[in-house]
Short mmCIF file of C-alpha atoms and ligand atoms in Angstrom, two decimals:
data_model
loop_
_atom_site.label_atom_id
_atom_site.label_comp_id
_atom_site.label_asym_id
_atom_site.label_seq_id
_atom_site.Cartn_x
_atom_site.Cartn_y
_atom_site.Cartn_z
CA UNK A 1 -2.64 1.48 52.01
CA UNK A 2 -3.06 -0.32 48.90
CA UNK A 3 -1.03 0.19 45.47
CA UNK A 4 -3.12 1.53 42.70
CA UNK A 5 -2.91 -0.81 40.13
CA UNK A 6 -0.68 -0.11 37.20
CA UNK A 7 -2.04 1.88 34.02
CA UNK A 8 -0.81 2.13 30.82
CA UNK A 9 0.66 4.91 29.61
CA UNK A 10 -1.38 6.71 26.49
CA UNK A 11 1.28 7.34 23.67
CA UNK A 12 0.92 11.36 23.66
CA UNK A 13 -1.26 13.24 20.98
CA UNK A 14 1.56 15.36 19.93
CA UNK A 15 3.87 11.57 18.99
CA UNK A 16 4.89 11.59 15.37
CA UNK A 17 2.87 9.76 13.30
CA UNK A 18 3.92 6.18 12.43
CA UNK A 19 2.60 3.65 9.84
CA UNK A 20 2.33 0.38 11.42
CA UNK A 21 1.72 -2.99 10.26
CA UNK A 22 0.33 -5.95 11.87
CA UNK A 23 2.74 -8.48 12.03
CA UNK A 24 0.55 -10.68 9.73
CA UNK A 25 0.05 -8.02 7.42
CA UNK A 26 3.82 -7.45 7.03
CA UNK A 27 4.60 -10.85 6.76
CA UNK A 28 1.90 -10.87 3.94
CA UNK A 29 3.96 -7.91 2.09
CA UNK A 30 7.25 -9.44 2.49
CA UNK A 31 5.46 -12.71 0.70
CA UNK A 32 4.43 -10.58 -2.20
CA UNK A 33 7.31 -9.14 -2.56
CA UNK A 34 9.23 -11.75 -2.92
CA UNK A 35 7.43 -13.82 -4.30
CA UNK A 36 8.05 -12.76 -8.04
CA UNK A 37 10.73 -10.52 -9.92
CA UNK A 38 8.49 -7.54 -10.45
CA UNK A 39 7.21 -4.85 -8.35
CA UNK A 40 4.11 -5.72 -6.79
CA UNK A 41 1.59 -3.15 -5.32
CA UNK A 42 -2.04 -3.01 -3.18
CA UNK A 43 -3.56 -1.02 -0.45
CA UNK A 44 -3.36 -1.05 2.71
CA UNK A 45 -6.53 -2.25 5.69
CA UNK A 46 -6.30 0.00 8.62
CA UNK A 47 -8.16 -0.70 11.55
CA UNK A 48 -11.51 1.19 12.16
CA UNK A 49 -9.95 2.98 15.30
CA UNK A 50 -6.87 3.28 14.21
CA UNK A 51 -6.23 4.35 10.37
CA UNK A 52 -2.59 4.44 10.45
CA UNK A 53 -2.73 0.39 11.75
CA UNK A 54 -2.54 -1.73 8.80
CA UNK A 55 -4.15 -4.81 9.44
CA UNK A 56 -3.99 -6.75 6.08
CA UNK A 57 -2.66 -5.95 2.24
CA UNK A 58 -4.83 -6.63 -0.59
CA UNK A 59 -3.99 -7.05 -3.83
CA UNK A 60 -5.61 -5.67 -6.86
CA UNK A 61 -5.34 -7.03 -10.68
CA UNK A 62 -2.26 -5.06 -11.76
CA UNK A 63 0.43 -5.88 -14.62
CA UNK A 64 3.84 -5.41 -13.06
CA UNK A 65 7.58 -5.13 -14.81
CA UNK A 66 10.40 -4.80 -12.82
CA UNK A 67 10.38 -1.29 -12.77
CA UNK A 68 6.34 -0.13 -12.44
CA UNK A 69 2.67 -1.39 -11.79
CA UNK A 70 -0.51 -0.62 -13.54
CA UNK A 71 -4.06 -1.44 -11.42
CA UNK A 72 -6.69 -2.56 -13.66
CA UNK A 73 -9.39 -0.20 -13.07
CA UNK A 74 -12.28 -2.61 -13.21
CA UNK A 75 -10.49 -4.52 -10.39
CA UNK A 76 -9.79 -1.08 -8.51
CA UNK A 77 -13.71 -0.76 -8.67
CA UNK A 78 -14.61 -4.37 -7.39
CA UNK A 79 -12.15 -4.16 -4.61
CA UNK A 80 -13.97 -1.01 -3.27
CA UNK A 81 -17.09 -2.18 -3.94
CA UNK A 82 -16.10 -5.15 -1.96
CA UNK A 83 -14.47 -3.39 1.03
CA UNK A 84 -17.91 -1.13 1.19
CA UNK A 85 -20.34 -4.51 1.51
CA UNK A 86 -17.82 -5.40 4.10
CA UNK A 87 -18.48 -2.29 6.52
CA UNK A 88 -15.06 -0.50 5.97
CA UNK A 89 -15.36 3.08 5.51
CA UNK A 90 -12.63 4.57 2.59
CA UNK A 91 -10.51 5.54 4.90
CA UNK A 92 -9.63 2.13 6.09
CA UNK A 93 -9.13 0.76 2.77
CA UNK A 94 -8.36 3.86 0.24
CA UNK A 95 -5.45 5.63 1.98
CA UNK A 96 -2.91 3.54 2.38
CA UNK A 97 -1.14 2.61 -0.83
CA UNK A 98 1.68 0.07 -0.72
CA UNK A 99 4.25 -1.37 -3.31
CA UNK A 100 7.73 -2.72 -3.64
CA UNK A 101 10.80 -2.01 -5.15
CA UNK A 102 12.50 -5.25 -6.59
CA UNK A 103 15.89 -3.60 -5.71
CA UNK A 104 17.73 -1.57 -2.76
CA UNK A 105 15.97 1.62 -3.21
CA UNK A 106 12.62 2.55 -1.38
CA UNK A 107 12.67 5.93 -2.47
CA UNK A 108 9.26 6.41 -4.61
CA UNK A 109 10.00 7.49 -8.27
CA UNK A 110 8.96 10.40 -10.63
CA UNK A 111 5.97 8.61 -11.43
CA UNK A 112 5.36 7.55 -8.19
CA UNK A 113 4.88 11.10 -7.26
CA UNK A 114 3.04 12.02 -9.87
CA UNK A 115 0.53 9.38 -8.80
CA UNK A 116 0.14 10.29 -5.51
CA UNK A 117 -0.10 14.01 -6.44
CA UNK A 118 -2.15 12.50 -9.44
CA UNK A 119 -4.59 9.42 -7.55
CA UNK A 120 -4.19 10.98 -4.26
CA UNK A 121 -4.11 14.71 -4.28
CA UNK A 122 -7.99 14.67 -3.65
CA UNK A 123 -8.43 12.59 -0.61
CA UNK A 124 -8.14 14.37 2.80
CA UNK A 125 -4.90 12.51 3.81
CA UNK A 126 -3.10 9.72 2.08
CA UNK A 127 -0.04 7.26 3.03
CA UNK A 128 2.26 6.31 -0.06
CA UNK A 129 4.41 3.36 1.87
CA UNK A 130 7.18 1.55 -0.40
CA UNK A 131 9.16 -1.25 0.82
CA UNK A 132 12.44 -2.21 -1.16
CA UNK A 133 13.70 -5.82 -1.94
CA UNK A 134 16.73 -5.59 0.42
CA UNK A 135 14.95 -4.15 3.14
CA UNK A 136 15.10 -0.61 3.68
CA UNK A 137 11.51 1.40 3.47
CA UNK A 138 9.98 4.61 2.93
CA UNK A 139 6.35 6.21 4.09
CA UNK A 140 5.20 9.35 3.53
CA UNK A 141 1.77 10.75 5.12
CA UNK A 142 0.11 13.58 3.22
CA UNK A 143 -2.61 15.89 4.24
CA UNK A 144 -4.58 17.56 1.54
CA UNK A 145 -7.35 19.43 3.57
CA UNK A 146 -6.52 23.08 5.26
CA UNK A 147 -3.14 24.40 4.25
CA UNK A 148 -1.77 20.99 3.44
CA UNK A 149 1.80 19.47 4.30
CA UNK A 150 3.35 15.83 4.20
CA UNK A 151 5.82 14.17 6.37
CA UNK A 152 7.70 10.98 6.30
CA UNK A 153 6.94 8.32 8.73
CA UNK A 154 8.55 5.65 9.48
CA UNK A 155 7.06 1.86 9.43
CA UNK A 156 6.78 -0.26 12.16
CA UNK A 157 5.54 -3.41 12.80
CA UNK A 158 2.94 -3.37 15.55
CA UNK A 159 2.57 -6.48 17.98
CA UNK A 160 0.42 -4.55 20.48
CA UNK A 161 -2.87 -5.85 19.09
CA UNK A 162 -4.05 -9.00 18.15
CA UNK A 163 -2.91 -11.18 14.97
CA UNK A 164 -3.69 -14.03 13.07
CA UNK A 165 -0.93 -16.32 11.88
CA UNK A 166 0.62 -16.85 8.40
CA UNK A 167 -2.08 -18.09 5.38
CA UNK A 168 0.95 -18.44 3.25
CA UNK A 169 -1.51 -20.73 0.06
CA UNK A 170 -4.17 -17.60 0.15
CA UNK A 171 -1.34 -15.27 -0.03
CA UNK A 172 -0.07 -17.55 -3.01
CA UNK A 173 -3.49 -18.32 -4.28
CA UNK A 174 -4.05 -13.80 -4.02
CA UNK A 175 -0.73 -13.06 -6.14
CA UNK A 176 -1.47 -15.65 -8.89
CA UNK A 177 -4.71 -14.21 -9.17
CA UNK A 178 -3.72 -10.73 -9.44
CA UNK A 179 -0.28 -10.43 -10.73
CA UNK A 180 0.68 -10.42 -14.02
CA UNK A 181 3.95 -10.56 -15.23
CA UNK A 182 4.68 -8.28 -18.26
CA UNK A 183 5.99 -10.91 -20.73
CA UNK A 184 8.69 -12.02 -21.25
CA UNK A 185 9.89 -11.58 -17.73
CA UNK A 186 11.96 -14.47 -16.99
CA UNK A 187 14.16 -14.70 -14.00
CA UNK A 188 17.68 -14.53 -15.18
CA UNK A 189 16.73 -11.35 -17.33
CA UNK A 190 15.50 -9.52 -14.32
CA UNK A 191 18.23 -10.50 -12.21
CA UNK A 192 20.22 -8.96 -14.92
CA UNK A 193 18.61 -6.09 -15.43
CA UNK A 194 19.00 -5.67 -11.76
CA UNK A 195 22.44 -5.35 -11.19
CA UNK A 196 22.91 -3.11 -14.61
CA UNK A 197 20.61 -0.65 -13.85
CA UNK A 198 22.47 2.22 -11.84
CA UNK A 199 20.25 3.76 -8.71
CA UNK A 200 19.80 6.92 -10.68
CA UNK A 201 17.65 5.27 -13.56
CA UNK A 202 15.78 3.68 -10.81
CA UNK A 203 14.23 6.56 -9.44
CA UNK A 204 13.09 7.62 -12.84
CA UNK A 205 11.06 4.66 -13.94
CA UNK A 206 9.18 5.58 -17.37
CA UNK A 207 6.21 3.81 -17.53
CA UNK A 208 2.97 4.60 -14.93
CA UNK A 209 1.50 3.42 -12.01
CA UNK A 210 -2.03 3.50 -13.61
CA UNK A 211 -4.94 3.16 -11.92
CA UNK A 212 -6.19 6.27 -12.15
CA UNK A 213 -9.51 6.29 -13.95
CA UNK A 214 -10.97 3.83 -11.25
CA UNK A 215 -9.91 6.32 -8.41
CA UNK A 216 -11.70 9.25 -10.35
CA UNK A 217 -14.78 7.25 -10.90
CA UNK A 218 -14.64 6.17 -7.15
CA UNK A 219 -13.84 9.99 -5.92
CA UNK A 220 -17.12 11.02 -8.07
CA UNK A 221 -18.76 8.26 -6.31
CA UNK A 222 -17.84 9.71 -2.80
CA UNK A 223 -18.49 13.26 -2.86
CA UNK A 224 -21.97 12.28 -4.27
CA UNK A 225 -22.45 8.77 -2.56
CA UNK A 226 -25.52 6.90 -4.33
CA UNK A 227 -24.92 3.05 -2.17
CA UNK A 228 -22.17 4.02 -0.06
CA UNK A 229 -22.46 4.40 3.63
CA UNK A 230 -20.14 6.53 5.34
ZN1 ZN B 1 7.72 2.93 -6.94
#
């Protein structure tokens, strides 16, 4: 009698959810992150099959302090203008929004929420994903159709699927493009500010994560579609 061969077990429907990264596209986030003193933010690629797989980080043109990021909305516009004449549905490319926290704390701030209930309260799902300076992380998926609800997931880097290897210089060449320091931010004053400012101010961060005009324009765009192909 011969042995059936051995199948892989399907992860079960009812597993929570979990937002993974390729291990490229992680190593690409911890790159921004550290490469500068600010906060840094972008969205996240999923996978076609597999929305909750992030496959690569992409930058937008944003001016970044230490404590918030604000998306230029003509570069919000290119990028998903871009990410349409490359095949990808919104959903691969719209959903997942990342950034950093320059210090310990992943927890999103006031205005962090009010952008995702702001930016994101109109999509059918969203992910906001934050990943601290020291490490620790936070993810929360949202669903906005039926009744609603959110959850936090946690983030995992996925080595299941295939990968590409570093591109450290585009990562480099992406940043310089696209970040802009606030001036004057100069190292030694954000490394002081950093170890003043008590965790309590940190989750209250004044300024905005603005990039909100560009979503609204691109949210018009997709309930009545004109060139997009969904
Ligand atoms: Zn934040």
């Amino acid at each position: 009698m011969t042995k059936k061969p051995t199948t892989w077990k399907r992860v079960p429907q009812s597993s929570p959810p979990l937002l993974r990264f390729s291990p490229t596209a992680w190593a690409k986030l911890l790159f921004l992150r550290d490469y500068g003193e600010t906060e840094v933010g972008g969205f996240g690629i999923a996978a076609r099959d597999d929305l909750l797989f992030v496959e690569d980080l992409r930058l937008v043109k944003q001016d970044c302090t230490w404590t918030h990021v604000k998306f230029d909305d003509d570069s919000v516009a290119d990028f998903f203008d871009e990410q349409v004449d490359l095949g990808r549905s919104p959903e691969q490319f719209a959903r997942v929004w990342v950034h950093t926290h320059p210090g310990d704390c992943p927890l999103p701030s006031c205005t962090d929420e009010q952008t995702f209930d702001r930016v994101f309260g109109r999509t059918e799902w969203a992910v906001m994903a934050i990943l601290s300076r020291q490490g620790p992380s936070y993810a929360r998926l949202r669903f906005n159709a039926g009744p609603g609800g959110e959850i936090e997931i946690p983030i995992t880097v996925d080595y299941s699927r295939p990968f590409e290897g570093s591109d450290r210089y585009a990562w480099e060449q992406e940043y310089g493009t696209n970040v802009l320091p606030e001036p004057p931010i100069r190292a030694a004053n954000a490394r002081r500010r950093r170890s003043a400012q008590p965790a309590s101010t940190r989750l209250d961060d004044e300024t905005e994560n603005e990039f909100q005009d560009a979503w609204f324009d691109y949210l018009e765009d997709e309930e009545n579609p004109k060139g997009f192909e969904f």
